[in-house]
Amino acid sequence: MDRVPLFSIKQLSKTFSQGYAALCGVDMDIWAGECLLIAGPNGSGKTALMKIITALDTASSGEVFFEGKPLVQAVNSLRTAVGLVFQDADAQIIGETVAEDAALGPKNLKLPKNIVKERVAAALTAAGLGEKADFPARSLSGGEKRRLAIAGILAMGCQTIIMDEPFANLDWPGVKSVLQIVSALKRDGKTVIILTHELEKTLALAERLVVLCGGKIARDGKPEAVLDALKPEYGIRDPRCSYLTVKDCLWL
Ligand SMILES: Nc1ncnc2c1ncn2[C@@H]1O[C@H](COP(=O)(O)OP(=O)(O)OP(=O)(O)O)[C@@H](O)[C@H]1O
Ligand SMILES: [Mg+2]
């Protein structure tokens, strides 16, 4: 029997009320267990795509299937199987303390208290927030809030994790801890979908790179091959170009 894609996206388009077409005929399958990087410049439609495939927004036309079922029929299983780290980390904070916030997802899944506690402790440690478990969540810095959002999703133990700009606001140790988290998720056989324009941070971990440009898929394939085919109009810089001297950084 043929494998069923985790997500099957067919001719997906989204036009906002002002008449702006953010997505135009996107066609792609996302497979369980893959580490997929969706890259594209600001406004290319990454977040719009993520919101539609996770049923947080509706498409203007086209269809999305989750595990072979139309999205409307699959919303309940999608909510338990797929964890989202939003681009806007502030909007994801609901709990009073850091630990309470990270516990909201697993509590919603009706997991036993002791399991929730264990998972929250492990997730906060993985995200480098172990010491801040009792801090007021709102008092965290921008980068710490992003790590908290990631910890909350980790604690849910979802099979699929979608991270929208997970590196925004992160310092280098923060970037490293997110990369370690992504590596561990991959080792556990989870599906990881990362939406970013900071290609260089995750490229080494991704098996597939999709380039979105103006709401359309410009390229889709193995990272090396996609990078070899980059065009200036995609608005993406090939991260394999190195900066050898400080002067080389003046490429603008
Ligand atoms: N609610 C909305 N109403 C009108 N236009 C919108 C709305 N949401 C998004 N857009 C437009 O759709 C386009 C795609 O937005 P989207 O947020 O998906 O971009 P993105 O690729 O995630 O960009 P970034 O890298 O900045 O996060 C943008 O030009 C944006 O202005
Ligand atoms: Mg976005």
Short mmCIF file of C-alpha atoms and ligand atoms in Angstrom, two decimals:
data_model
loop_
_atom_site.label_atom_id
_atom_site.label_comp_id
_atom_site.label_asym_id
_atom_site.label_seq_id
_atom_site.Cartn_x
_atom_site.Cartn_y
_atom_site.Cartn_z
CA MET A 1 0.00 0.00 0.00
CA ASP A 2 1.19 3.52 -0.80
CA ARG A 3 2.40 5.64 2.10
CA VAL A 4 0.01 8.44 3.04
CA PRO A 5 1.66 11.85 3.49
CA LEU A 6 1.40 13.50 6.89
CA PHE A 7 0.19 16.66 5.17
CA SER A 8 -0.94 16.80 1.58
CA ILE A 9 -1.33 20.35 0.31
CA LYS A 10 -3.13 20.77 -2.98
CA GLN A 11 -3.35 23.97 -5.01
CA LEU A 12 -3.56 26.06 -1.85
CA SER A 13 -4.20 29.77 -2.29
CA LYS A 14 -4.89 32.53 0.18
CA THR A 15 -6.03 36.00 -0.75
CA PHE A 16 -6.59 38.38 2.14
CA SER A 17 -9.54 40.75 2.23
CA GLN A 18 -7.48 43.61 0.81
CA GLY A 19 -7.01 41.48 -2.31
CA TYR A 20 -3.41 40.55 -1.51
CA ALA A 21 -2.51 37.03 -2.67
CA ALA A 22 -0.23 35.62 0.05
CA LEU A 23 -0.28 32.04 -1.29
CA CYS A 24 -0.81 31.07 -4.91
CA GLY A 25 -1.35 27.42 -5.84
CA VAL A 26 0.97 25.75 -3.32
CA ASP A 27 1.30 22.02 -3.92
CA MET A 28 3.37 19.83 -1.63
CA ASP A 29 3.38 16.71 0.49
CA ILE A 30 5.03 16.63 3.90
CA TRP A 31 6.15 13.21 5.08
CA ALA A 32 6.25 11.82 8.60
CA GLY A 33 9.77 11.78 10.02
CA GLU A 34 11.25 14.37 7.71
CA CYS A 35 13.10 17.47 8.81
CA LEU A 36 11.81 20.10 6.43
CA LEU A 37 12.99 23.63 6.11
CA ILE A 38 10.61 26.11 4.53
CA ALA A 39 12.56 29.22 3.68
CA GLY A 40 11.56 32.47 2.07
CA PRO A 41 12.00 36.19 2.57
CA ASN A 42 9.69 38.35 4.70
CA GLY A 43 6.15 38.22 3.39
CA SER A 44 6.72 35.13 1.20
CA GLY A 45 3.82 33.30 2.88
CA LYS A 46 5.55 30.99 5.39
CA THR A 47 3.36 31.89 8.37
CA ALA A 48 0.22 32.03 6.21
CA LEU A 49 0.96 28.48 5.02
CA MET A 50 1.62 27.23 8.56
CA LYS A 51 -1.63 28.73 9.85
CA ILE A 52 -3.71 27.13 7.12
CA ILE A 53 -2.22 23.63 7.39
CA THR A 54 -2.80 23.70 11.14
CA ALA A 55 -6.40 24.89 10.77
CA LEU A 56 -5.77 28.25 12.45
CA ASP A 57 -6.83 29.99 9.25
CA THR A 58 -8.76 28.98 6.17
CA ALA A 59 -7.61 28.88 2.57
CA SER A 60 -9.29 30.88 -0.20
CA SER A 61 -9.05 27.81 -2.40
CA GLY A 62 -7.32 24.45 -2.51
CA GLU A 63 -7.25 21.61 -0.01
CA VAL A 64 -5.17 20.27 2.86
CA PHE A 65 -5.24 16.65 4.02
CA PHE A 66 -3.79 15.51 7.33
CA GLU A 67 -2.94 11.80 7.42
CA GLY A 68 -5.15 11.37 4.37
CA LYS A 69 -8.21 13.10 5.82
CA PRO A 70 -9.54 16.54 4.86
CA LEU A 71 -8.40 19.01 7.51
CA VAL A 72 -11.90 19.68 8.89
CA GLN A 73 -12.24 16.01 9.77
CA ALA A 74 -8.74 15.77 11.18
CA VAL A 75 -8.64 18.81 13.50
CA ASN A 76 -8.87 16.80 16.73
CA SER A 77 -6.07 14.39 15.85
CA LEU A 78 -4.03 17.29 14.47
CA ARG A 79 -4.30 19.20 17.77
CA THR A 80 -2.72 16.30 19.68
CA ALA A 81 -0.23 15.23 17.04
CA VAL A 82 1.12 18.60 15.95
CA GLY A 83 2.76 21.21 18.19
CA LEU A 84 3.27 24.75 17.00
CA VAL A 85 5.86 27.27 18.06
CA PHE A 86 4.45 30.59 16.92
CA GLN A 87 6.51 33.35 15.39
CA ASP A 88 5.16 35.75 18.02
CA ALA A 89 6.46 34.19 21.26
CA ASP A 90 4.64 36.76 23.41
CA ALA A 91 1.28 35.66 22.06
CA GLN A 92 1.99 32.08 23.12
CA ILE A 93 2.51 32.90 26.82
CA ILE A 94 -0.55 32.25 28.95
CA GLY A 95 0.66 30.73 32.26
CA GLU A 96 1.68 32.79 35.30
CA THR A 97 5.05 31.17 35.93
CA VAL A 98 7.45 29.63 33.46
CA ALA A 99 6.68 26.09 34.69
CA GLU A 100 2.90 26.71 34.69
CA ASP A 101 3.07 28.01 31.16
CA ALA A 102 5.07 25.01 29.90
CA ALA A 103 2.55 22.71 31.62
CA LEU A 104 -0.52 24.06 29.80
CA GLY A 105 -0.09 21.94 26.66
CA PRO A 106 0.47 18.60 28.43
CA LYS A 107 -2.38 19.40 30.86
CA ASN A 108 -4.69 19.97 27.90
CA LEU A 109 -3.72 16.52 26.68
CA LYS A 110 -5.06 15.25 30.05
CA LEU A 111 -1.77 13.61 30.98
CA PRO A 112 -1.32 12.47 34.62
CA LYS A 113 0.11 15.14 36.97
CA ASN A 114 3.41 13.33 37.62
CA ILE A 115 4.04 12.89 33.90
CA VAL A 116 3.28 16.58 33.27
CA LYS A 117 5.76 17.54 36.00
CA GLU A 118 8.48 15.27 34.62
CA ARG A 119 7.97 16.46 31.05
CA VAL A 120 7.93 20.13 32.02
CA ALA A 121 11.17 19.78 34.02
CA ALA A 122 12.89 17.97 31.14
CA ALA A 123 11.60 20.44 28.53
CA LEU A 124 12.66 23.51 30.53
CA THR A 125 16.12 22.02 31.03
CA ALA A 126 16.41 21.26 27.31
CA ALA A 127 15.41 24.84 26.51
CA GLY A 128 17.93 26.24 29.02
CA LEU A 129 15.24 27.54 31.37
CA GLY A 130 15.59 25.02 34.20
CA GLU A 131 16.70 27.73 36.63
CA LYS A 132 13.76 29.97 35.79
CA ALA A 133 10.91 27.53 36.36
CA ASP A 134 9.32 29.71 39.08
CA PHE A 135 9.87 33.07 37.39
CA PRO A 136 6.86 35.04 36.15
CA ALA A 137 6.59 34.02 32.50
CA ARG A 138 5.94 37.59 31.33
CA SER A 139 9.21 38.78 32.90
CA LEU A 140 11.33 36.66 30.56
CA SER A 141 13.42 38.32 27.88
CA GLY A 142 12.35 38.05 24.23
CA GLY A 143 14.72 35.16 23.54
CA GLU A 144 13.75 33.37 26.77
CA LYS A 145 10.07 33.67 25.82
CA ARG A 146 10.84 31.95 22.53
CA ARG A 147 12.64 29.15 24.39
CA LEU A 148 9.65 28.86 26.73
CA ALA A 149 7.31 28.47 23.75
CA ILE A 150 9.57 25.68 22.48
CA ALA A 151 9.67 24.05 25.93
CA GLY A 152 5.86 24.07 26.11
CA ILE A 153 5.62 22.26 22.79
CA LEU A 154 8.35 19.78 23.75
CA ALA A 155 6.49 18.97 26.97
CA MET A 156 3.45 17.97 24.91
CA GLY A 157 5.51 15.22 23.29
CA CYS A 158 3.87 15.80 19.88
CA GLN A 159 4.93 13.62 16.97
CA THR A 160 5.23 16.68 14.72
CA ILE A 161 6.66 20.05 15.64
CA ILE A 162 6.31 23.14 13.51
CA MET A 163 8.54 26.05 14.47
CA ASP A 164 7.91 29.45 12.92
CA GLU A 165 11.12 31.50 13.03
CA PRO A 166 12.52 29.64 16.06
CA PHE A 167 15.76 31.65 16.04
CA ALA A 168 14.27 35.13 16.16
CA ASN A 169 15.68 37.00 19.17
CA LEU A 170 17.99 34.17 20.20
CA ASP A 171 21.60 34.67 21.20
CA TRP A 172 24.20 32.10 20.16
CA PRO A 173 23.69 29.80 23.20
CA GLY A 174 19.95 30.03 22.50
CA VAL A 175 20.47 29.06 18.86
CA LYS A 176 22.63 26.13 19.97
CA SER A 177 20.02 24.90 22.45
CA VAL A 178 17.30 25.03 19.77
CA LEU A 179 19.58 23.12 17.37
CA GLN A 180 20.21 20.49 20.05
CA ILE A 181 16.46 20.22 20.59
CA VAL A 182 15.88 19.79 16.85
CA SER A 183 18.62 17.10 16.69
CA ALA A 184 17.03 15.25 19.60
CA LEU A 185 13.59 15.44 17.98
CA LYS A 186 15.08 14.02 14.79
CA ARG A 187 16.76 11.20 16.72
CA ASP A 188 13.36 10.38 18.22
CA GLY A 189 11.93 10.06 14.72
CA LYS A 190 9.70 13.14 15.00
CA THR A 191 8.67 15.29 12.09
CA VAL A 192 10.20 18.75 12.32
CA ILE A 193 9.09 21.62 10.10
CA ILE A 194 11.03 24.83 10.45
CA LEU A 195 9.94 28.07 8.80
CA THR A 196 12.77 30.53 8.62
CA HIS A 197 14.73 32.93 6.55
CA GLU A 198 17.84 32.19 8.64
CA LEU A 199 18.86 29.21 6.53
CA GLU A 200 22.38 28.88 7.84
CA LYS A 201 21.22 27.85 11.31
CA THR A 202 19.33 24.71 10.37
CA LEU A 203 20.51 23.74 6.95
CA ALA A 204 22.77 20.98 8.23
CA LEU A 205 19.84 19.29 9.96
CA ALA A 206 17.32 19.50 7.14
CA GLU A 207 16.73 16.72 4.64
CA ARG A 208 14.59 18.90 2.43
CA LEU A 209 14.47 22.57 1.61
CA VAL A 210 11.45 24.33 0.16
CA VAL A 211 11.84 27.91 -1.01
CA LEU A 212 8.70 30.03 -0.96
CA CYS A 213 8.77 33.18 -3.00
CA GLY A 214 5.79 35.48 -3.47
CA GLY A 215 3.44 32.80 -2.16
CA LYS A 216 4.63 30.16 -4.62
CA ILE A 217 7.01 27.25 -4.27
CA ALA A 218 10.12 28.33 -6.14
CA ARG A 219 12.20 25.23 -5.28
CA ASP A 220 11.67 21.96 -3.43
CA GLY A 221 14.33 19.33 -2.99
CA LYS A 222 17.52 18.27 -1.26
CA PRO A 223 19.15 21.31 0.39
CA GLU A 224 22.35 21.11 -1.64
CA ALA A 225 20.48 20.95 -4.97
CA VAL A 226 18.07 23.73 -4.01
CA LEU A 227 20.95 26.00 -2.97
CA ASP A 228 22.74 25.28 -6.25
CA ALA A 229 19.62 26.51 -8.05
CA LEU A 230 18.99 29.67 -6.00
CA LYS A 231 18.16 32.80 -7.98
CA PRO A 232 18.59 36.37 -6.70
CA GLU A 233 14.84 36.98 -7.01
CA TYR A 234 14.13 34.33 -4.34
CA GLY A 235 15.47 36.77 -1.77
CA ILE A 236 17.55 34.15 0.00
CA ARG A 237 21.27 34.26 0.57
CA ASP A 238 23.22 31.05 0.06
CA PRO A 239 24.65 30.40 3.53
CA ARG A 240 27.54 28.45 2.05
CA CYS A 241 29.16 31.78 1.10
CA SER A 242 31.63 32.42 3.85
CA TYR A 243 32.83 35.64 5.38
CA LEU A 244 36.60 35.36 5.44
CA THR A 245 37.43 38.82 6.70
CA VAL A 246 35.56 41.60 8.46
CA LYS A 247 35.53 43.47 5.14
CA ASP A 248 33.69 40.55 3.52
CA CYS A 249 30.78 41.34 5.83
CA LEU A 250 30.25 44.60 3.97
CA TRP A 251 28.39 42.83 1.18
CA LEU A 252 25.41 45.19 1.25
N1 LIG B 1 -4.41 39.08 8.05
C1 LIG B 1 -3.80 39.55 6.97
N2 LIG B 1 -4.37 40.51 6.19
C2 LIG B 1 -3.75 40.99 5.09
N3 LIG B 1 -2.55 40.55 4.66
C3 LIG B 1 -1.93 39.61 5.39
C4 LIG B 1 -2.51 39.06 6.58
N4 LIG B 1 -1.67 38.14 7.08
C5 LIG B 1 -0.60 38.11 6.24
N5 LIG B 1 -0.78 38.99 5.23
C6 LIG B 1 0.17 39.26 4.13
O1 LIG B 1 0.53 38.02 3.54
C7 LIG B 1 1.91 38.01 3.19
C8 LIG B 1 2.55 36.76 3.73
O2 LIG B 1 2.62 36.90 5.14
P1 LIG B 1 3.37 35.84 6.06
O3 LIG B 1 3.16 36.28 7.45
O4 LIG B 1 2.92 34.48 5.68
O5 LIG B 1 4.88 36.05 5.61
P2 LIG B 1 6.17 35.29 6.15
O6 LIG B 1 6.80 34.58 4.99
O7 LIG B 1 5.81 34.50 7.33
O8 LIG B 1 7.11 36.54 6.54
P3 LIG B 1 8.13 36.74 7.78
O9 LIG B 1 9.46 36.19 7.34
O10 LIG B 1 8.21 38.23 7.90
O11 LIG B 1 7.56 36.09 8.97
C9 LIG B 1 2.50 39.31 3.73
O12 LIG B 1 2.75 40.19 2.68
C10 LIG B 1 1.45 39.85 4.66
O13 LIG B 1 1.39 41.27 4.63
MG MG B 2 6.29 34.57 9.28
#
